[in-house]
CSV table of C-alpha atoms in Angstrom, one decimal:
chain,number,residue,atom,x,y,z
T,657,ASP,CA,-83.1,62.7,-15.6
T,658,GLN,CA,-86.4,62.0,-14.3
T,659,GLN,CA,-89.0,63.7,-16.3
T,660,VAL,CA,-91.8,62.1,-14.3
T,661,LYS,CA,-91.7,61.8,-10.5
T,662,GLN,CA,-93.6,60.2,-7.8
T,663,ASN,CA,-91.7,61.5,-4.8
T,664,SER,CA,-93.4,59.0,-2.3
T,665,PRO,CA,-92.4,55.4,-2.7
T,666,SER,CA,-95.2,54.3,-0.4
T,667,LEU,CA,-98.4,55.3,1.2
T,668,SER,CA,-100.5,53.6,3.8
T,669,VAL,CA,-104.3,54.6,4.2
T,670,GLN,CA,-107.3,53.5,6.4
T,671,GLU,CA,-110.1,51.8,4.5
T,672,GLY,CA,-112.9,54.2,3.8
T,673,ARG,CA,-110.4,57.3,3.8
T,674,ILE,CA,-109.1,59.3,1.0
T,675,SER,CA,-105.5,58.2,-0.7
T,676,ILE,CA,-103.8,61.0,-2.5
T,677,LEU,CA,-101.2,59.9,-4.8
T,678,ASN,CA,-98.8,62.8,-6.1
T,679,CYS,CA,-97.0,63.0,-9.4
T,680,ASP,CA,-94.6,65.8,-10.9
T,681,TYR,CA,-93.3,66.1,-14.3
T,682,THR,CA,-90.6,68.4,-15.7
T,683,ASN,CA,-91.3,68.5,-19.3
T,684,SER,CA,-93.8,71.3,-20.3
T,685,MET,CA,-94.5,69.6,-23.6
T,686,PHE,CA,-96.3,66.7,-21.9
T,687,ASP,CA,-100.1,67.3,-22.5
T,688,TYR,CA,-101.5,63.7,-21.7
T,689,PHE,CA,-101.3,62.0,-18.4
T,690,LEU,CA,-102.3,58.5,-17.4
T,691,TRP,CA,-102.4,56.4,-14.0
T,692,TYR,CA,-101.7,52.7,-14.3
T,693,LYS,CA,-102.1,50.2,-11.5
T,694,LYS,CA,-100.0,47.1,-11.0
T,695,TYR,CA,-100.7,44.3,-8.5
T,696,PRO,CA,-97.8,41.8,-7.8
T,697,ALA,CA,-97.0,39.3,-10.5
T,698,GLU,CA,-99.4,41.0,-12.8
T,699,GLY,CA,-98.6,43.7,-15.8
T,700,PRO,CA,-99.9,47.5,-15.3
T,701,THR,CA,-103.4,48.0,-16.1
T,702,PHE,CA,-104.7,51.6,-17.3
T,703,LEU,CA,-106.6,53.1,-14.6
T,704,ILE,CA,-107.6,56.8,-15.6
T,705,SER,CA,-106.2,59.6,-17.9
T,706,ILE,CA,-106.4,63.4,-18.3
T,707,SER,CA,-105.7,65.8,-21.2
T,708,SER,CA,-104.1,69.1,-20.7
T,709,ILE,CA,-107.2,70.8,-21.7
T,710,LYS,CA,-108.6,69.7,-18.5
T,711,ASP,CA,-107.9,70.1,-14.8
T,712,LYS,CA,-110.0,67.2,-13.5
T,713,ASN,CA,-111.2,64.0,-14.7
T,714,GLU,CA,-113.5,61.6,-12.6
T,715,ASP,CA,-114.3,58.0,-13.0
T,716,GLY,CA,-116.1,56.5,-10.1
T,717,ARG,CA,-113.9,56.4,-6.9
T,718,PHE,CA,-110.9,57.8,-8.9
T,719,THR,CA,-110.3,61.5,-9.8
T,720,VAL,CA,-107.3,62.9,-11.4
T,721,PHE,CA,-106.5,66.5,-10.8
T,722,LEU,CA,-103.9,68.5,-13.2
T,723,ASN,CA,-102.3,71.9,-12.2
T,724,LYS,CA,-100.5,72.6,-15.3
T,725,SER,CA,-98.7,75.7,-14.0
T,726,ALA,CA,-97.0,73.8,-11.0
T,727,LYS,CA,-96.5,70.6,-13.3
T,728,HIS,CA,-98.1,68.6,-10.9
T,729,LEU,CA,-101.0,66.0,-10.9
T,730,SER,CA,-102.8,64.0,-8.4
T,731,LEU,CA,-104.9,61.0,-8.1
T,732,HIS,CA,-107.6,60.8,-5.5
T,733,ILE,CA,-109.1,57.4,-4.2
T,734,VAL,CA,-112.5,58.0,-2.3
T,735,PRO,CA,-113.4,55.9,-0.4
T,736,SER,CA,-110.1,53.5,-0.3
T,737,GLN,CA,-110.7,49.9,-0.3
T,738,PRO,CA,-108.3,47.0,0.5
T,739,GLY,CA,-108.3,46.0,-3.0
T,740,ASP,CA,-106.9,49.2,-4.1
T,741,SER,CA,-103.7,48.2,-2.5
T,742,ALA,CA,-101.3,48.1,-5.6
T,743,VAL,CA,-98.1,50.2,-7.1
T,744,TYR,CA,-99.6,53.1,-9.0
T,745,PHE,CA,-97.7,54.4,-12.0
T,746,CYS,CA,-97.9,58.0,-13.2
T,747,ALA,CA,-97.3,58.3,-16.9
T,748,ALA,CA,-96.9,61.4,-19.3
T,749,SER,CA,-96.8,61.9,-23.1
T,750,ALA,CA,-96.7,64.8,-25.5
T,751,VAL,CA,-98.5,65.5,-28.5
T,752,THR,CA,-95.3,65.4,-30.5
T,753,SER,CA,-94.5,62.0,-29.6
T,754,TYR,CA,-97.7,60.0,-28.6
T,755,ASP,CA,-95.7,56.9,-29.3
T,756,LYS,CA,-93.4,57.5,-26.3
T,757,VAL,CA,-95.2,57.4,-23.0
T,758,ILE,CA,-92.7,58.1,-19.6
T,759,PHE,CA,-93.4,56.4,-16.5
T,760,GLY,CA,-92.7,57.5,-13.0
T,761,PRO,CA,-91.0,55.1,-10.5
T,762,GLY,CA,-94.6,54.3,-9.1
T,763,THR,CA,-96.1,54.6,-5.6
T,764,SER,CA,-96.9,51.6,-3.4
T,765,LEU,CA,-100.5,52.1,-1.8
T,766,SER,CA,-101.6,49.9,1.1
T,767,VAL,CA,-105.0,50.4,2.3
T,768,ILE,CA,-105.4,48.9,5.8
T,769,PRO,CA,-108.9,47.3,6.6
Y,927,GLY,CA,-106.1,35.4,-26.5
Y,928,ALA,CA,-108.0,38.1,-24.7
Y,929,GLY,CA,-104.8,39.9,-23.6
Y,930,VAL,CA,-101.0,40.2,-23.9
Y,931,SER,CA,-99.2,37.1,-22.8
Y,932,GLN,CA,-95.5,36.7,-22.1
Y,933,SER,CA,-93.3,33.6,-21.8
Y,934,PRO,CA,-91.7,32.3,-19.7
Y,935,SER,CA,-93.0,34.0,-16.5
Y,936,ASN,CA,-90.0,33.2,-14.6
Y,937,LYS,CA,-86.4,32.5,-16.0
Y,938,VAL,CA,-83.2,32.1,-13.9
Y,939,THR,CA,-80.0,31.8,-15.7
Y,940,GLU,CA,-76.2,31.9,-15.1
Y,941,LYS,CA,-74.1,35.0,-15.9
Y,942,GLY,CA,-72.9,34.8,-19.3
Y,943,LYS,CA,-75.6,33.0,-21.1
Y,944,ASP,CA,-78.0,34.0,-23.5
Y,945,VAL,CA,-81.9,34.4,-23.0
Y,946,GLU,CA,-84.9,34.8,-25.0
Y,947,LEU,CA,-88.2,36.5,-23.9
Y,948,ARG,CA,-91.2,36.1,-25.6
Y,949,CYS,CA,-94.4,38.5,-26.0
Y,950,ASP,CA,-97.8,37.7,-27.8
Y,951,PRO,CA,-99.6,41.0,-28.4
Y,952,ILE,CA,-103.2,41.5,-28.4
Y,953,SER,CA,-104.6,40.8,-32.1
Y,954,GLY,CA,-104.9,43.9,-34.1
Y,955,HIS,CA,-102.3,45.9,-31.9
Y,956,THR,CA,-100.0,47.3,-34.5
Y,957,ALA,CA,-97.8,48.7,-31.7
Y,958,LEU,CA,-95.6,46.7,-29.3
Y,959,TYR,CA,-93.4,48.1,-26.6
Y,960,TRP,CA,-90.7,46.2,-24.2
Y,961,TYR,CA,-90.1,47.7,-20.8
Y,962,ARG,CA,-87.7,46.8,-18.0
Y,963,GLN,CA,-88.6,47.0,-14.4
Y,964,ARG,CA,-85.6,46.6,-11.9
Y,965,LEU,CA,-86.4,46.1,-8.3
Y,966,GLY,CA,-87.8,49.4,-6.7
Y,967,GLN,CA,-87.7,51.3,-10.0
Y,968,GLY,CA,-90.2,52.5,-12.4
Y,969,LEU,CA,-90.8,51.4,-15.9
Y,970,GLU,CA,-87.7,51.7,-18.2
Y,971,PHE,CA,-88.5,51.7,-21.8
Y,972,LEU,CA,-86.5,49.6,-24.0
Y,973,ILE,CA,-87.6,49.1,-27.6
Y,974,TYR,CA,-91.0,50.3,-29.7
Y,975,PHE,CA,-92.4,48.4,-32.9
Y,976,GLN,CA,-95.2,50.2,-34.8
Y,977,GLY,CA,-96.3,48.1,-38.0
Y,978,ASN,CA,-93.6,48.0,-40.6
Y,979,SER,CA,-91.7,50.9,-39.8
Y,980,ALA,CA,-88.2,50.8,-38.2
Y,981,PRO,CA,-88.3,50.0,-34.5
Y,982,ASP,CA,-87.5,52.8,-32.0
Y,983,LYS,CA,-84.3,50.9,-30.3
Y,984,SER,CA,-83.4,54.2,-28.4
Y,985,GLY,CA,-84.0,52.5,-25.0
Y,986,LEU,CA,-81.7,49.5,-25.3
Y,987,PRO,CA,-79.2,49.8,-22.9
Y,988,SER,CA,-76.4,47.9,-24.8
Y,989,ASP,CA,-75.7,46.0,-27.8
Y,990,ARG,CA,-76.2,42.6,-25.7
Y,991,PHE,CA,-80.1,43.6,-26.2
Y,992,SER,CA,-81.8,42.9,-29.2
Y,993,ALA,CA,-85.5,42.6,-30.3
Y,994,GLU,CA,-87.5,41.3,-33.2
Y,995,ARG,CA,-91.0,41.2,-34.3
Y,996,THR,CA,-92.7,39.1,-36.8
Y,997,GLY,CA,-95.0,41.3,-38.7
Y,998,GLU,CA,-97.8,42.5,-36.3
Y,999,SER,CA,-97.5,39.5,-34.0
Y,1000,VAL,CA,-95.3,37.8,-31.8
Y,1001,SER,CA,-91.9,39.7,-30.5
Y,1002,THR,CA,-89.0,38.2,-28.8
Y,1003,LEU,CA,-86.4,40.1,-26.8
Y,1004,THR,CA,-82.9,38.6,-26.5
Y,1005,ILE,CA,-80.3,39.4,-24.2
Y,1006,GLN,CA,-76.8,38.0,-24.9
Y,1007,ARG,CA,-74.0,37.4,-22.5
Y,1008,THR,CA,-76.2,38.1,-19.6
Y,1009,GLN,CA,-75.1,40.0,-16.5
Y,1010,GLN,CA,-76.4,40.1,-12.9
Y,1011,GLU,CA,-77.6,43.9,-13.6
Y,1012,ASP,CA,-79.9,42.6,-16.2
Y,1013,SER,CA,-82.0,40.8,-13.5
Y,1014,ALA,CA,-85.5,42.5,-13.8
Y,1015,VAL,CA,-89.0,42.1,-14.8
Y,1016,TYR,CA,-89.4,42.4,-18.5
Y,1017,LEU,CA,-92.8,43.8,-19.4
Y,1018,CYS,CA,-94.2,43.8,-23.1
Y,1019,ALA,CA,-97.2,45.9,-23.9
Y,1020,SER,CA,-99.2,46.5,-27.0
Y,1021,ARG,CA,-101.7,49.1,-28.2
Y,1022,GLN,CA,-104.2,49.5,-31.0
Y,1023,PRO,CA,-103.9,51.8,-34.0
Y,1024,GLY,CA,-106.2,55.0,-34.1
Y,1025,PRO,CA,-106.6,58.4,-32.8
Y,1026,PRO,CA,-104.4,59.8,-30.2
Y,1027,LEU,CA,-106.6,58.5,-27.4
Y,1028,PHE,CA,-106.2,55.1,-28.5
Y,1029,GLN,CA,-102.5,55.3,-29.2
Y,1030,ILE,CA,-101.9,56.4,-25.7
Y,1031,THR,CA,-103.4,53.4,-24.0
Y,1032,GLN,CA,-101.1,50.4,-23.7
Y,1033,TYR,CA,-102.1,47.0,-22.3
Y,1034,PHE,CA,-99.4,45.1,-20.6
Y,1035,GLY,CA,-98.6,41.3,-20.1
Y,1036,PRO,CA,-97.8,39.8,-16.8
Y,1037,GLY,CA,-94.0,40.1,-17.5
Y,1038,THR,CA,-91.0,37.9,-17.3
Y,1039,ARG,CA,-88.9,37.8,-14.2
Y,1040,LEU,CA,-85.4,37.3,-15.2
Y,1041,THR,CA,-82.7,36.4,-12.5
Y,1042,VAL,CA,-79.0,36.2,-13.5
Y,1043,LEU,CA,-77.1,34.4,-11.0
Protein backbone atom coordinates (compact mmCIF):
# COMPACT_ATOMS: atom_id res chain seq x y z
CA ASP A 1 0.00 0.00 0.00
CA GLN A 2 1.89 3.03 -1.28
CA GLN A 3 1.00 6.07 0.79
CA VAL A 4 3.13 8.37 -1.36
CA LYS A 5 2.94 7.95 -5.12
CA GLN A 6 4.95 9.42 -7.94
CA ASN A 7 3.27 8.07 -11.02
CA SER A 8 5.84 9.28 -13.53
CA PRO A 9 9.01 7.20 -13.26
CA SER A 10 10.82 9.55 -15.63
CA LEU A 11 10.57 12.97 -17.22
CA SER A 12 12.58 14.74 -19.93
CA VAL A 13 12.62 18.50 -20.25
CA GLN A 14 14.51 20.91 -22.46
CA GLU A 15 16.99 23.21 -20.73
CA GLY A 16 15.39 26.55 -19.83
CA ARG A 17 11.87 25.15 -19.75
CA ILE A 18 9.77 24.30 -16.70
CA SER A 19 9.97 20.89 -15.04
CA ILE A 20 6.90 19.76 -13.14
CA LEU A 21 7.17 16.72 -10.91
CA ASN A 22 3.99 15.38 -9.37
CA CYS A 23 3.25 13.54 -6.17
CA ASP A 24 0.04 12.13 -4.70
CA TYR A 25 -0.58 10.86 -1.20
CA THR A 26 -3.33 8.85 0.40
CA ASN A 27 -2.93 9.49 4.14
CA SER A 28 -4.94 12.54 5.19
CA MET A 29 -2.89 12.72 8.40
CA PHE A 30 0.19 13.84 6.45
CA ASP A 31 0.85 17.49 7.12
CA TYR A 32 4.47 18.03 6.17
CA PHE A 33 5.97 17.30 2.79
CA LEU A 34 9.50 17.27 1.49
CA TRP A 35 11.32 16.88 -1.79
CA TYR A 36 14.71 15.22 -1.94
CA LYS A 37 17.06 15.10 -4.90
CA LYS A 38 19.41 12.21 -5.59
CA TYR A 39 22.36 12.02 -7.94
CA PRO A 40 23.79 8.62 -8.93
CA ALA A 41 26.07 7.07 -6.31
CA GLU A 42 25.11 9.73 -3.78
CA GLY A 43 22.55 9.82 -0.99
CA PRO A 44 19.40 11.92 -1.33
CA THR A 45 19.72 15.57 -0.31
CA PHE A 46 16.94 17.74 1.02
CA LEU A 47 15.63 20.23 -1.51
CA ILE A 48 12.50 21.99 -0.28
CA SER A 49 9.59 21.38 2.06
CA ILE A 50 6.06 22.61 2.69
CA SER A 51 3.74 22.53 5.66
CA SER A 52 0.05 21.82 5.22
CA ILE A 53 -0.81 25.31 6.48
CA LYS A 54 0.62 26.66 3.22
CA ASP A 55 -0.21 25.98 -0.39
CA LYS A 56 3.04 27.24 -1.87
CA ASN A 57 6.68 27.48 -0.89
CA GLU A 58 9.36 28.97 -3.07
CA ASP A 59 13.15 28.74 -2.93
CA GLY A 60 14.95 30.21 -5.91
CA ARG A 61 14.15 28.18 -9.00
CA PHE A 62 12.20 25.62 -6.97
CA THR A 63 8.57 25.98 -5.96
CA VAL A 64 6.40 23.39 -4.29
CA PHE A 65 2.61 23.60 -4.53
CA LEU A 66 0.28 21.73 -2.20
CA ASN A 67 -3.38 20.95 -2.92
CA LYS A 68 -4.68 19.37 0.28
CA SER A 69 -8.16 18.66 -0.99
CA ALA A 70 -6.71 16.68 -3.90
CA LYS A 71 -3.93 15.20 -1.76
CA HIS A 72 -1.52 16.32 -4.43
CA LEU A 73 1.71 18.25 -4.51
CA SER A 74 4.02 19.27 -7.26
CA LEU A 75 7.56 20.55 -7.61
CA HIS A 76 8.23 23.17 -10.25
CA ILE A 77 11.74 23.92 -11.44
CA VAL A 78 12.09 27.07 -13.52
CA PRO A 79 14.23 27.40 -15.52
CA SER A 80 15.46 23.82 -15.70
CA GLN A 81 19.21 23.31 -15.95
CA PRO A 82 21.23 20.23 -16.96
CA GLY A 83 22.54 20.01 -13.37
CA ASP A 84 18.97 19.41 -12.22
CA SER A 85 19.08 15.97 -13.85
CA ALA A 86 18.58 13.61 -10.93
CA VAL A 87 16.00 11.44 -9.22
CA TYR A 88 13.49 13.42 -7.18
CA PHE A 89 11.77 11.83 -4.21
CA CYS A 90 8.59 13.17 -2.70
CA ALA A 91 8.21 12.44 1.02
CA ALA A 92 5.53 12.99 3.64
CA SER A 93 5.16 12.95 7.39
CA ALA A 94 2.41 13.34 9.96
CA VAL A 95 2.39 15.49 13.08
CA THR A 96 1.65 12.39 15.14
CA SER A 97 4.83 10.69 13.95
CA TYR A 98 7.45 13.12 12.78
CA ASP A 99 10.04 10.41 13.27
CA LYS A 100 8.69 8.55 10.26
CA VAL A 101 8.98 9.96 6.79
CA ILE A 102 7.37 8.04 3.95
CA PHE A 103 9.12 8.31 0.60
CA GLY A 104 7.67 7.96 -2.86
CA PRO A 105 9.33 5.82 -5.54
CA GLY A 106 10.99 8.78 -7.23
CA THR A 107 10.91 10.46 -10.62
CA SER A 108 14.02 10.55 -12.76
CA LEU A 109 14.38 13.98 -14.38
CA SER A 110 16.57 14.49 -17.44
CA VAL A 111 17.20 18.07 -18.51
CA ILE A 112 18.40 18.11 -22.10
CA PRO A 113 20.87 20.85 -23.06
CA GLY B 1 33.24 14.56 9.40
CA ALA B 2 30.99 16.96 7.59
CA GLY B 3 28.39 14.45 6.49
CA VAL B 4 27.05 10.95 6.99
CA SER B 5 29.54 8.32 5.88
CA GLN B 6 28.93 4.70 5.04
CA SER B 7 31.22 1.77 4.43
CA PRO B 8 31.86 -0.15 2.36
CA SER B 9 30.62 1.71 -0.69
CA ASN B 10 30.21 -1.57 -2.54
CA LYS B 11 29.89 -5.12 -1.29
CA VAL B 12 29.62 -8.27 -3.36
CA THR B 13 28.87 -11.44 -1.47
CA GLU B 14 27.73 -14.97 -2.07
CA LYS B 15 24.28 -16.18 -1.17
CA GLY B 16 24.21 -17.49 2.38
CA LYS B 17 27.03 -15.33 3.70
CA ASP B 18 26.61 -12.69 6.41
CA VAL B 19 27.36 -9.02 5.71
CA GLU B 20 27.85 -6.02 7.96
CA LEU B 21 27.27 -2.46 6.79
CA ARG B 22 28.47 0.55 8.73
CA CYS B 23 27.12 4.06 9.15
CA ASP B 24 28.79 7.05 10.80
CA PRO B 25 26.19 9.77 11.38
CA ILE B 26 26.78 13.48 11.66
CA SER B 27 28.10 14.37 15.09
CA GLY B 28 25.29 15.53 17.39
CA HIS B 29 22.54 13.85 15.40
CA THR B 30 20.58 11.76 17.85
CA ALA B 31 18.37 10.02 15.31
CA LEU B 32 19.61 7.48 12.78
CA TYR B 33 17.71 5.66 10.04
CA TRP B 34 18.43 2.77 7.72
CA TYR B 35 16.67 2.50 4.37
CA ARG B 36 16.87 0.10 1.48
CA GLN B 37 16.47 1.03 -2.17
CA ARG B 38 16.01 -1.79 -4.60
CA LEU B 39 16.55 -1.18 -8.29
CA GLY B 40 13.80 1.07 -9.64
CA GLN B 41 12.09 1.32 -6.26
CA GLY B 42 11.69 4.02 -3.65
CA LEU B 43 13.26 4.24 -0.23
CA GLU B 44 12.08 1.44 2.04
CA PHE B 45 12.34 2.19 5.77
CA LEU B 46 14.15 -0.50 7.75
CA ILE B 47 14.96 0.69 11.26
CA TYR B 48 15.18 3.90 13.32
CA PHE B 49 17.26 4.75 16.39
CA GLN B 50 16.54 7.76 18.58
CA GLY B 51 18.85 8.44 21.49
CA ASN B 52 18.50 5.85 24.23
CA SER B 53 14.98 4.82 23.25
CA ALA B 54 14.23 1.33 21.98
CA PRO B 55 14.74 1.25 18.21
CA ASP B 56 11.80 1.12 15.83
CA LYS B 57 12.41 -2.13 13.98
CA SER B 58 9.06 -2.20 12.22
CA GLY B 59 10.59 -2.02 8.74
CA LEU B 60 13.01 -4.92 9.01
CA PRO B 61 11.89 -7.44 6.37
CA SER B 62 12.92 -10.59 8.24
CA ASP B 63 14.79 -11.83 11.28
CA ARG B 64 17.90 -12.13 9.12
CA PHE B 65 18.20 -8.36 9.41
CA SER B 66 19.41 -6.67 12.57
CA ALA B 67 21.02 -3.38 13.49
CA GLU B 68 22.86 -1.90 16.41
CA ARG B 69 23.90 1.56 17.39
CA THR B 70 26.60 2.50 19.87
CA GLY B 71 25.25 5.41 21.89
CA GLU B 72 24.62 8.26 19.50
CA SER B 73 27.34 7.33 17.05
CA VAL B 74 28.15 4.46 14.74
CA SER B 75 25.50 2.01 13.59
CA THR B 76 25.92 -1.36 11.91
CA LEU B 77 23.31 -3.16 9.85
CA THR B 78 23.83 -6.92 9.70
CA ILE B 79 22.23 -9.22 7.18
CA GLN B 80 22.61 -12.91 7.95
CA ARG B 81 22.41 -15.68 5.37
CA THR B 82 22.08 -13.20 2.52
CA GLN B 83 19.65 -13.90 -0.30
CA GLN B 84 19.63 -12.55 -3.84
CA GLU B 85 16.58 -10.42 -3.05
CA ASP B 86 18.71 -8.57 -0.48
CA SER B 87 20.62 -6.95 -3.34
CA ALA B 88 19.99 -3.22 -3.05
CA VAL B 89 21.52 0.07 -2.02
CA TYR B 90 21.39 0.45 1.75
CA LEU B 91 21.17 4.08 2.83
CA CYS B 92 21.76 5.53 6.25
CA ALA B 93 20.44 8.92 7.35
CA SER B 94 20.71 10.99 10.50
CA ARG B 95 18.98 14.07 11.81
CA GLN B 96 19.47 16.51 14.64
CA PRO B 97 17.23 16.85 17.69
CA GLY B 98 15.02 19.88 18.07
CA PRO B 99 11.62 21.29 17.07
CA PRO B 100 9.60 19.43 14.46
CA LEU B 101 11.15 21.21 11.48
CA PHE B 102 14.61 20.04 12.46
CA GLN B 103 13.25 16.63 13.25
CA ILE B 104 12.03 16.16 9.72
CA THR B 105 15.11 16.83 7.60
CA GLN B 106 17.30 13.78 7.29
CA TYR B 107 20.83 13.84 5.98
CA PHE B 108 21.79 10.82 3.96
CA GLY B 109 25.03 9.00 3.43
CA PRO B 110 26.12 7.85 -0.04
CA GLY B 111 24.87 4.32 0.55
CA THR B 112 26.32 0.83 0.33
CA ARG B 113 25.55 -1.09 -2.84
CA LEU B 114 25.10 -4.74 -1.89
CA THR B 115 25.14 -7.42 -4.54
CA VAL B 116 24.32 -10.98 -3.56
CA LEU B 117 25.40 -13.52 -6.16
